[in-house]
Short mmCIF file of C-alpha atoms in Angstrom, two decimals:
data_model
loop_
_atom_site.label_atom_id
_atom_site.label_comp_id
_atom_site.label_asym_id
_atom_site.label_seq_id
_atom_site.Cartn_x
_atom_site.Cartn_y
_atom_site.Cartn_z
CA MET B 461 2.71 12.52 28.21
CA PRO B 462 2.77 15.68 28.88
CA TYR B 463 -0.26 17.68 30.36
CA PRO B 464 -2.83 18.59 28.21
CA MET B 465 -1.53 22.69 28.44
CA GLU B 466 2.37 21.62 29.26
CA ARG B 467 4.97 22.82 26.86
CA ALA B 468 8.33 21.53 26.34
CA SER B 469 11.80 23.46 27.46
CA ARG B 470 13.03 24.79 23.40
CA LEU B 471 16.04 23.17 24.68
CA GLY B 472 14.81 20.14 25.21
CA HIS B 473 15.63 18.09 22.62
CA VAL B 474 18.87 18.96 22.96
CA PRO B 475 20.48 16.16 25.17
CA VAL B 476 19.46 13.40 22.71
CA VAL B 477 21.54 15.51 19.94
CA ASN B 478 24.37 14.89 22.39
CA SER B 479 23.09 11.55 23.31
CA GLN B 480 26.16 9.26 22.26
CA ALA B 481 23.67 5.82 22.41
CA VAL B 482 21.35 7.55 20.10
CA ARG B 483 24.34 7.90 17.54
CA ASP B 484 25.49 4.89 18.24
CA ALA B 485 21.82 3.22 17.09
CA PHE B 486 22.27 5.28 14.02
CA SER B 487 25.87 3.71 13.21
CA ARG B 488 24.17 0.26 13.14
CA TRP B 489 21.29 1.08 11.05
CA GLN B 490 20.90 1.15 6.83
CA VAL B 491 17.93 1.97 4.77
CA ALA B 492 16.39 -1.76 3.92
CA GLN B 493 14.57 -0.43 0.67
CA ALA B 494 17.30 2.17 -0.64
CA ALA B 495 18.17 1.22 -4.81
CA PRO B 496 20.29 -1.76 -4.75
CA SER B 497 24.20 -1.57 -5.99
CA ASP B 498 23.36 -4.30 -8.40
CA LEU B 499 21.84 -2.89 -11.76
CA GLY B 500 21.40 -6.11 -12.71
CA LEU B 501 19.49 -7.21 -10.41
CA VAL B 502 16.33 -5.06 -11.24
CA GLU B 503 17.05 -5.93 -14.88
CA SER B 504 16.34 -9.51 -14.66
CA LEU B 505 12.95 -8.38 -12.94
CA CYS B 506 11.91 -6.52 -15.97
CA HIS B 507 9.74 -7.35 -19.01
CA PRO B 508 9.10 -5.01 -21.58
CA LEU B 509 5.56 -4.46 -22.64
CA GLU B 510 5.98 -5.95 -26.17
CA THR B 511 6.90 -9.47 -24.31
CA LEU B 512 4.00 -9.67 -22.55
CA PRO B 513 0.88 -11.26 -24.18
CA ASN B 514 -2.52 -9.85 -25.09
CA ALA B 515 -1.28 -7.42 -27.20
CA GLN B 516 -4.69 -5.47 -28.52
CA ALA B 517 -7.09 -6.06 -25.86
CA SER B 518 -5.95 -2.79 -24.47
CA ASP B 519 -7.71 -1.03 -28.10
CA ASP B 520 -10.79 -1.99 -27.08
CA VAL B 521 -11.03 -0.49 -23.39
CA ARG B 522 -12.97 2.89 -23.66
CA PHE B 523 -14.50 3.43 -19.90
CA ALA B 524 -12.49 3.41 -16.50
CA ILE B 525 -14.46 2.38 -13.13
CA THR B 526 -12.73 3.33 -10.30
CA VAL B 527 -13.03 3.16 -6.70
CA ASP B 528 -11.68 5.72 -3.95
CA GLY B 529 -13.14 6.23 -0.28
CA SER B 530 -12.01 8.67 2.76
CA ASP B 531 -12.55 7.84 6.75
CA THR B 532 -11.54 10.11 9.09
CA GLU B 533 -12.56 9.48 13.01
CA VAL B 534 -13.11 13.17 14.96
CA GLU B 535 -13.66 14.20 18.41
CA ALA B 536 -17.31 15.13 19.03
CA THR B 537 -16.60 17.90 21.71
CA ARG B 538 -13.11 19.55 22.20
CA GLU B 539 -14.26 19.25 25.96
CA HIS B 540 -14.71 15.45 25.98
CA PRO B 541 -12.08 14.35 23.15
CA THR B 542 -12.42 10.68 24.14
CA VAL B 543 -15.67 10.52 22.36
CA LYS B 544 -15.66 9.96 18.92
CA VAL B 545 -17.67 10.11 15.95
CA GLY B 546 -16.24 8.11 12.61
CA TYR B 547 -17.29 9.05 8.84
CA VAL B 548 -16.52 7.56 5.91
CA ARG B 549 -17.11 8.18 2.46
CA VAL B 550 -17.07 5.64 -0.80
CA ALA B 551 -17.09 7.33 -4.27
CA ALA B 552 -16.94 5.50 -7.76
CA SER B 553 -15.70 7.73 -10.93
CA PHE B 554 -16.80 6.97 -14.26
CA VAL B 555 -14.77 8.36 -17.36
CA ASP B 556 -15.22 7.77 -20.46
CA LEU B 557 -11.75 7.61 -21.86
CA SER B 558 -12.88 8.28 -25.90
CA LYS B 559 -14.45 11.76 -24.63
CA LEU B 560 -11.82 12.67 -22.09
CA HIS B 561 -8.98 11.82 -25.13
CA ALA B 562 -11.21 13.92 -27.51
CA SER B 563 -11.65 16.72 -25.43
CA GLY B 564 -7.92 17.45 -25.43
CA VAL B 565 -8.09 17.16 -28.98
CA GLY B 566 -6.70 21.17 -30.61
CA GLU B 567 -5.15 24.22 -29.64
CA PHE B 568 -7.46 24.12 -26.21
CA VAL B 569 -9.71 21.73 -23.92
CA ASP B 570 -12.77 21.20 -24.66
CA PRO B 571 -14.79 22.20 -21.32
CA ALA B 572 -17.98 20.94 -21.97
CA LEU B 573 -16.64 17.47 -23.39
CA LEU B 574 -14.29 16.99 -20.87
CA ARG B 575 -17.12 17.44 -18.19
CA GLU B 576 -19.35 14.91 -20.50
CA ALA B 577 -16.40 12.19 -19.88
CA HIS B 578 -16.44 11.89 -16.09
CA LYS B 579 -19.57 10.85 -13.85
CA HIS B 580 -19.13 9.97 -10.48
CA ALA B 581 -21.66 8.24 -7.56
CA ALA B 582 -21.24 9.12 -3.91
CA PHE B 583 -22.00 7.22 -0.29
CA ASP B 584 -21.52 8.33 3.21
CA GLY B 585 -21.72 6.38 6.38
CA ALA B 586 -21.31 7.39 10.08
CA LEU B 587 -19.99 5.05 12.71
CA PRO B 588 -19.81 4.88 16.36
CA GLY B 589 -16.59 5.90 17.92
CA SER B 590 -15.62 5.47 21.43
CA GLY B 591 -18.25 7.24 24.26
CA LEU B 592 -21.14 6.36 21.89
CA VAL B 593 -23.90 4.22 22.60
CA MET B 594 -27.38 3.59 21.94
CA PRO B 595 -29.62 3.43 24.88
CA GLY B 596 -29.21 0.29 26.42
CA PHE B 597 -26.41 -1.27 24.51
CA THR B 598 -22.52 -1.29 25.02
CA GLY B 599 -20.18 0.21 22.52
CA VAL B 600 -19.24 -2.51 21.10
CA ASP B 601 -22.88 -3.60 19.86
CA THR B 602 -23.81 -0.20 19.00
CA TRP B 603 -20.90 -0.72 16.14
CA ARG B 604 -22.00 -4.01 15.52
CA GLN B 605 -25.48 -2.48 14.89
CA GLU B 606 -24.45 0.19 13.50
CA LEU B 607 -22.22 -1.18 10.96
CA ASP B 608 -24.57 -3.84 9.83
CA ARG B 609 -27.32 -1.05 9.25
CA LEU B 610 -24.48 0.41 7.18
CA LEU B 611 -24.09 -2.43 4.91
CA ALA B 612 -27.72 -3.00 4.90
CA GLY B 613 -28.92 0.87 4.01
CA THR B 614 -25.86 2.08 1.35
CA LYS B 615 -26.49 1.40 -1.86
CA PHE B 616 -22.96 1.66 -3.86
CA ASP B 617 -24.77 3.20 -7.00
CA ASP B 618 -28.73 5.49 -6.85
CA GLU B 619 -29.58 3.23 -10.07
CA SER B 620 -28.62 -0.07 -8.29
CA PRO B 621 -30.87 -1.74 -6.28
CA LEU B 622 -28.12 -3.69 -4.52
CA THR B 623 -26.63 -2.64 -1.23
CA LEU B 624 -23.27 -3.39 0.08
CA ALA B 625 -24.98 -6.45 2.11
CA ASP B 626 -26.05 -7.90 -1.33
CA MET B 627 -23.11 -7.86 -2.48
CA LEU B 628 -20.97 -9.07 1.15
CA LEU B 629 -23.68 -11.81 0.27
CA ALA B 630 -22.50 -12.42 -3.91
CA LEU B 631 -18.67 -12.69 -2.38
CA HIS B 632 -19.40 -15.58 -0.74
CA GLY B 633 -21.79 -16.86 -3.43
CA THR B 634 -20.61 -17.07 -7.37
CA PRO B 635 -20.85 -14.21 -9.77
CA ASP B 636 -24.01 -15.97 -10.93
CA ALA B 637 -25.53 -17.05 -7.36
CA SER B 638 -25.48 -15.17 -4.61
CA ALA B 639 -24.91 -16.43 -0.82
CA THR B 640 -28.17 -16.54 1.44
CA THR B 641 -26.61 -16.34 4.02
CA ILE B 642 -22.95 -16.11 5.39
CA SER B 643 -21.49 -18.43 7.92
CA LEU B 644 -19.64 -17.51 11.40
CA ARG B 645 -16.98 -19.71 13.20
CA ARG B 646 -17.46 -17.60 16.23
CA CYS B 647 -20.73 -15.82 18.49
CA PRO B 648 -19.89 -12.23 18.88
CA THR B 649 -21.12 -11.71 21.92
CA CYS B 650 -20.73 -15.33 23.73
CA GLY B 651 -17.65 -16.11 21.50
CA VAL B 652 -18.98 -19.59 21.24
CA LYS B 653 -17.37 -21.33 18.22
CA ASP B 654 -18.90 -23.50 15.54
CA ALA B 655 -17.65 -26.83 16.59
CA GLU B 656 -19.09 -26.67 20.06
CA LEU B 657 -22.46 -25.77 18.50
CA PRO B 658 -25.26 -28.68 17.60
CA GLY B 659 -25.45 -27.34 13.48
CA GLY B 660 -21.94 -26.47 13.65
CA ALA B 661 -21.30 -22.68 12.00
CA ILE B 662 -23.75 -19.32 12.77
CA THR B 663 -25.24 -18.95 9.18
CA VAL B 664 -26.79 -15.44 9.20
CA PRO B 665 -29.05 -14.10 6.17
CA LYS B 666 -29.06 -11.09 5.44
CA ALA B 667 -31.60 -9.92 7.52
CA GLY B 668 -29.87 -11.31 10.82
CA THR B 669 -30.01 -14.25 13.08
CA THR B 670 -29.15 -15.05 16.79
CA CYS B 671 -27.04 -17.61 18.09
CA PRO B 672 -28.25 -20.77 19.38
CA ALA B 673 -26.68 -20.78 22.73
CA CYS B 674 -26.51 -17.25 24.34
CA GLN B 675 -29.93 -16.47 22.37
CA ALA B 676 -27.88 -13.06 20.96
CA PRO B 677 -28.68 -11.43 17.62
CA VAL B 678 -25.88 -12.02 15.54
CA PHE B 679 -25.66 -9.25 12.22
CA LEU B 680 -24.35 -10.14 8.62
CA GLY B 681 -21.70 -7.03 9.44
CA ASP B 682 -20.23 -9.65 11.92
CA ALA B 683 -18.89 -11.32 9.09
CA LEU B 684 -16.43 -8.62 8.60
CA ARG B 685 -15.46 -8.97 12.69
CA THR B 686 -14.63 -5.53 12.57
CA HIS B 687 -16.06 -5.14 16.23
CA GLU B 688 -12.80 -7.00 17.33
CA GLU B 689 -11.09 -4.03 16.54
CA TYR B 690 -13.60 -1.92 18.60
CA LEU B 691 -11.98 -0.13 21.26
CA PRO B 692 -14.34 1.28 24.25
CA GLU B 693 -11.77 4.15 24.76
CA GLY B 694 -9.42 5.19 22.47
CA SER B 695 -9.28 5.41 18.87
CA ASN B 696 -11.12 2.94 16.32
CA GLN B 697 -9.67 4.42 13.24
CA SER B 698 -8.43 0.71 12.74
CA ALA B 699 -11.41 -0.74 12.17
CA LEU B 700 -13.17 1.94 10.77
CA THR B 701 -10.42 2.13 7.79
CA ARG B 702 -10.92 -1.98 7.31
CA VAL B 703 -15.03 -0.74 6.81
CA MET B 704 -14.07 1.60 4.57
CA LEU B 705 -11.43 -0.74 2.42
CA VAL B 706 -14.13 -3.34 2.54
CA ALA B 707 -16.91 -0.75 1.26
CA GLU B 708 -14.62 0.12 -1.58
CA ARG B 709 -13.99 -3.38 -2.48
CA LEU B 710 -17.60 -4.24 -2.71
CA THR B 711 -18.49 -1.06 -4.47
CA SER B 712 -16.11 -2.12 -7.26
CA LEU B 713 -17.40 -5.56 -8.02
CA GLY B 714 -21.34 -4.40 -7.41
CA TYR B 715 -20.26 -3.12 -10.88
CA MET B 716 -18.78 -5.82 -12.23
CA GLN B 717 -21.56 -8.28 -11.38
CA VAL B 718 -24.04 -5.74 -13.13
CA LEU B 719 -22.32 -5.44 -15.82
CA HIS B 720 -22.10 -9.49 -15.81
CA ARG B 721 -26.04 -9.93 -15.63
CA ASP B 722 -26.64 -7.64 -17.85
CA PRO B 723 -27.75 -10.16 -20.81
CA HIS B 724 -25.54 -7.34 -23.01
CA GLY B 725 -22.67 -6.96 -20.57
CA ALA B 726 -19.77 -8.63 -21.54
CA ASP B 727 -18.85 -6.33 -24.38
CA ALA B 728 -18.77 -3.91 -21.93
CA MET B 729 -16.80 -5.75 -19.19
CA ARG B 730 -14.25 -6.20 -22.06
CA ARG B 731 -14.10 -2.41 -22.63
CA THR B 732 -13.82 -1.54 -18.99
CA LEU B 733 -11.24 -1.07 -16.41
CA PHE B 734 -11.70 -1.42 -13.04
CA ILE B 735 -9.05 0.74 -10.89
CA THR B 736 -9.39 0.50 -7.05
CA ASP B 737 -7.15 2.84 -4.91
CA GLY B 738 -4.54 1.20 -3.38
CA PRO B 739 -3.25 -2.81 -3.34
CA LEU B 740 -5.59 -4.94 -4.38
CA ALA B 741 -4.99 -6.73 -0.77
CA LEU B 742 -7.51 -6.89 2.83
CA HIS B 743 -5.49 -6.77 5.96
CA GLY B 744 -6.14 -7.35 9.92
CA VAL B 745 -9.65 -9.11 10.99
CA VAL B 746 -11.08 -8.51 7.10
CA ALA B 747 -8.23 -10.34 5.82
CA PRO B 748 -9.86 -13.69 5.49
CA LEU B 749 -11.72 -11.89 2.92
CA LYS B 750 -8.81 -11.53 0.46
CA ARG B 751 -9.58 -15.35 -0.89
CA ARG B 752 -12.82 -14.27 -1.29
CA PHE B 753 -12.17 -12.12 -3.80
CA GLN B 754 -9.83 -13.77 -5.49
CA ASP B 755 -12.31 -16.75 -6.40
CA TYR B 756 -14.98 -14.38 -6.86
CA LEU B 757 -12.70 -12.53 -9.98
CA GLY B 758 -11.49 -15.52 -10.77
CA ASP B 759 -14.60 -16.66 -12.07
CA LEU B 760 -15.34 -13.29 -13.10
CA THR B 761 -12.72 -14.07 -15.39
CA ALA B 762 -13.26 -17.39 -16.63
CA ALA B 763 -16.55 -16.57 -17.82
CA ALA B 764 -14.71 -13.44 -19.83
CA ALA B 765 -12.59 -16.17 -21.49
CA ALA B 766 -15.62 -18.47 -22.39
CA SER B 767 -17.18 -15.64 -24.21
CA GLY B 768 -14.17 -14.94 -26.30
CA SER B 769 -12.34 -12.82 -24.02
CA PRO B 770 -9.31 -13.73 -22.42
CA ALA B 771 -8.14 -10.30 -21.04
CA ALA B 772 -11.30 -9.44 -18.78
CA PRO B 773 -12.20 -7.86 -17.03
CA LEU B 774 -8.97 -5.71 -16.86
CA VAL B 775 -8.43 -5.04 -12.37
CA VAL B 776 -6.18 -3.24 -11.12
CA GLY B 777 -5.24 -1.72 -7.92
CA VAL B 778 -2.88 1.78 -7.97
CA GLU B 779 -0.94 2.80 -5.28
CA LYS B 780 -0.63 6.66 -4.51
CA SER B 781 1.88 6.63 -1.50
CA GLY B 782 3.64 4.22 0.95
CA ARG B 783 6.98 1.76 0.90
CA PHE B 784 6.46 0.29 -2.52
CA VAL B 785 5.98 4.08 -4.69
CA GLU B 786 8.85 5.38 -2.68
CA HIS B 787 11.10 2.45 -3.44
CA SER B 788 9.63 2.80 -7.43
CA GLU B 789 11.28 6.22 -7.22
CA LEU B 790 14.64 5.22 -5.98
CA ILE B 791 15.14 2.54 -8.62
CA LYS B 792 13.03 4.61 -11.88
CA THR B 793 15.99 5.25 -13.67
CA MET B 794 17.25 1.39 -13.26
CA ILE B 795 13.65 0.06 -14.97
CA PRO B 796 13.93 1.21 -18.93
CA GLU B 797 10.91 2.41 -19.81
CA GLY B 798 8.00 0.47 -21.41
CA SER B 799 9.03 -1.90 -19.11
CA VAL B 800 7.24 -3.92 -15.97
CA MET B 801 9.45 -5.26 -13.04
CA ALA B 802 7.77 -8.18 -11.42
CA LEU B 803 8.59 -7.65 -7.71
CA SER B 804 9.87 -11.41 -6.79
CA SER B 805 8.76 -12.76 -2.94
CA GLU B 806 13.17 -12.53 -2.51
CA TYR B 807 13.25 -8.89 -3.30
CA ILE B 808 10.18 -7.81 -1.89
CA ASN B 809 11.43 -9.44 1.52
CA ARG B 810 15.26 -7.69 1.05
CA ILE B 811 13.72 -4.46 0.30
CA THR B 812 11.09 -4.27 3.56
CA GLY B 813 13.60 -6.10 6.16
CA ARG B 814 12.30 -9.50 6.45
CA PRO B 815 13.30 -12.74 6.55
CA ALA B 816 14.34 -14.34 2.99
CA ASP B 817 12.06 -16.69 3.08
CA HIS B 818 9.05 -15.02 4.51
CA GLN B 819 5.72 -16.00 3.15
CA TYR B 820 4.68 -12.53 2.23
CA GLY B 821 1.59 -11.26 0.83
CA VAL B 822 -0.18 -15.00 1.11
CA ASP B 823 -3.00 -14.35 3.94
CA GLU B 824 -3.79 -10.34 2.60
CA PHE B 825 -3.41 -10.23 -1.39
CA TYR B 826 -5.51 -10.81 -4.45
CA GLY B 827 -3.28 -9.35 -6.73
CA ARG B 828 0.53 -9.11 -7.30
CA ARG B 829 2.43 -5.82 -6.48
CA PHE B 830 4.15 -4.65 -10.07
CA ILE B 831 6.23 -1.67 -10.85
CA TYR B 832 6.07 -0.49 -14.34
CA ARG B 833 7.62 2.21 -15.62
CA THR B 834 5.23 4.38 -18.46
CA ARG B 835 6.25 5.29 -21.32
CA ALA B 836 6.39 9.05 -20.04
CA GLY B 837 9.13 8.31 -17.71
CA SER B 838 7.11 8.09 -14.68
CA THR B 839 6.43 5.10 -12.28
CA LEU B 840 3.78 3.34 -11.42
CA VAL B 841 2.82 0.69 -8.61
CA ILE B 842 0.26 -1.74 -9.30
CA THR B 843 -1.39 -4.86 -8.32
CA VAL B 844 -2.98 -7.25 -10.64
CA PRO B 845 -4.56 -10.34 -10.19
CA PRO B 846 -4.00 -13.63 -11.58
CA ARG B 847 -5.36 -15.85 -14.23
CA PRO B 848 -8.06 -18.29 -12.24
CA GLY B 849 -6.73 -21.11 -10.14
CA ILE B 850 -3.62 -18.85 -9.00
CA THR B 851 -2.23 -17.11 -6.12
CA PRO B 852 -0.42 -14.76 -6.41
CA TYR B 853 1.74 -15.24 -3.66
CA GLY B 854 3.65 -18.54 -2.08
CA THR B 855 3.71 -20.39 -5.30
CA ALA B 856 5.82 -20.65 -8.36
CA ALA B 857 3.25 -19.80 -10.27
CA GLY B 858 2.46 -16.48 -8.91
CA GLU B 859 6.15 -15.44 -9.23
CA ASP B 860 5.22 -15.93 -13.10
CA ILE B 861 4.54 -12.93 -15.03
CA ALA B 862 2.75 -15.45 -17.80
CA SER B 863 -0.02 -15.87 -14.77
CA TYR B 864 -1.06 -12.44 -15.55
CA PRO B 865 -2.89 -12.16 -18.49
CA THR B 866 -4.10 -8.71 -17.97
CA LEU B 867 -0.67 -7.16 -17.45
CA ARG B 868 -0.36 -6.06 -20.44
CA PRO B 869 -3.40 -4.42 -21.14
CA ILE B 870 -3.86 -2.77 -18.15
CA CYS B 871 -0.37 -0.88 -18.39
CA GLU B 872 -1.04 0.45 -22.23
CA VAL B 873 -4.57 1.92 -20.50
CA LEU B 874 -2.70 3.56 -18.03
CA ASP B 875 -0.41 4.87 -20.12
CA ARG B 876 -2.52 6.92 -21.75
CA VAL B 877 -4.80 8.45 -19.12
CA GLN B 878 -1.35 9.71 -16.50
CA THR B 879 -1.97 13.36 -15.85
CA ARG B 880 0.76 15.49 -14.04
CA LEU B 881 -1.15 17.11 -11.56
CA TYR B 882 0.19 15.05 -9.17
CA PRO B 883 3.50 12.89 -9.44
CA ASN B 884 2.95 9.25 -10.73
CA ALA B 885 -0.85 9.87 -11.17
CA VAL B 886 -3.59 8.95 -13.57
CA ILE B 887 -6.79 10.82 -14.82
CA PRO B 888 -9.61 7.91 -13.31
CA VAL B 889 -8.32 7.83 -9.74
CA ALA B 890 -6.83 11.66 -9.05
CA LEU B 891 -10.96 12.54 -10.10
CA ALA B 892 -12.20 9.43 -8.40
CA HIS B 893 -9.79 11.07 -5.27
CA SER B 894 -11.22 14.34 -5.56
CA ALA B 895 -15.35 13.12 -5.32
CA ALA B 896 -14.54 10.84 -1.99
CA SER B 897 -12.10 12.89 0.42
CA LEU B 898 -12.97 14.54 3.28
CA PRO B 899 -10.27 17.49 4.12
CA LEU B 900 -8.33 17.45 7.00
CA GLY B 901 -8.90 21.31 8.64
CA VAL B 902 -12.30 22.77 7.62
CA GLY B 903 -13.89 20.02 7.32
CA GLN B 904 -13.59 18.01 9.83
CA SER B 905 -14.17 21.33 12.33
CA VAL B 906 -17.28 20.88 10.16
CA LEU B 907 -17.94 17.15 10.81
CA ARG B 908 -16.98 18.16 14.71
CA ALA B 909 -19.89 20.74 14.64
CA MET B 910 -22.35 18.55 12.92
CA GLY B 911 -21.66 15.91 15.45
CA GLN B 912 -22.00 17.85 18.27
CA ASP B 913 -25.49 19.72 16.86
CA LEU B 914 -27.25 15.98 16.27
CA LEU B 915 -25.94 14.56 19.68
CA GLY B 916 -27.32 17.85 21.71
CA LEU B 917 -23.70 18.51 22.78
CA ARG B 918 -22.73 22.25 23.62
CA ARG B 919 -21.37 23.57 20.27
CA THR B 920 -17.57 23.69 20.77
CA THR B 921 -16.44 24.23 16.77
CA GLN B 922 -16.62 27.41 14.78
CA ILE B 923 -18.19 27.73 11.43
CA VAL B 924 -17.42 30.95 9.57
CA GLN B 925 -20.46 31.22 7.50
CA ARG B 926 -18.94 32.99 4.10
CA GLY B 927 -21.34 34.37 1.24
CA PRO B 928 -24.51 33.57 0.41
CA PHE B 929 -24.40 29.60 1.63
CA PRO B 930 -27.78 29.57 4.11
CA GLY B 931 -27.49 26.56 4.21
CA ALA B 932 -24.14 26.53 5.72
CA LEU B 933 -23.43 25.31 9.75
CA SER B 934 -22.69 28.38 12.28
CA ARG B 935 -22.11 29.09 15.29
#
């Protein structure tokens, strides 16, 4: 690693380029996700939408609720770059699809109707990174307390009394009855396991509890286990991202629960497409929650079927980037327009460079990935939950496209909301991302300056004030 002000030689790369060892290494490699030479392999995995069930379900869909989030970790001050602050922003975008389409009828777009078609709600939070502590507490205990405070004090929507903590408890119960406690298998402070405790697991209510062994406080937020990834020295971006992803999923579930518990919500549930930015999956320490999401969505699906809606709720994850999005571009011309490619586990392992018998996605996904080539010719990488009682990966039923009754109506709705604003994009996701995104340049400078001011640190970030903005940050 160089010194802070050290500069490399302008010709420092030449020995690497001329190295025979480097050239020999490249000669032994190939790109794992390259387009297969066998066209028949891709075609054998494709299914025209017309062959899938629930053809009329998409005709009833009028609304889309999309949840997206952004997170960033910035240096509290340039003089002490190891002192970091994490920021999280999650936004829910509501789109009235009928008004959206009506605004585009005619020679010109109707801006008033377009504005009426879209509303959004957002919440923000900050979490302490390395070098930031509450008086008398360690860094990791500060993280735990602030995370629990974020969950307990953040409502996913201003018009709902439910907080993220309420939805975390709901996730551990059923759509009709939320859990009152969450069981932890290990104390975050002393590490004692449930098997070593007289009463078994530590049961944590919303207000928290104490460990029977060490009497240290235990918080509801400890159920996310992100404190296990907290680093007292270095970046906590990974733990911050885990929190953001869980907050996104809890927000989406919050809107579903509101509709489910409303006496007249069954019809609205049938008419709404719930979109999550990214795949329906959780990784790392929060991965065990995927089973909770799978069971919760299964209960909602069973309730909808009992009320006469076999293809509800319509839940989908849409990916904007990543390996599968890149691969979809490579094989786009091999997939007929208006067809879904069901990615088998064998095919996924092949394009990701994993062993053929690898159990991909078993521990992380509560939906299965598909590539849909729209009728306009673009590709969308989507994740769709299976019918209740079926796991998306690791079983023969999970590989069967018949296990995904909502796949056709979801694709048909996505066909109607495409946009040329970004490659392979859909309007609800673009709007949610616009409401949730944190800018990298000036935005991080503003966040850094705010952190310096609120922490009482010397301002090292200059924010230039332009125009009549009396509330803007200035030097």
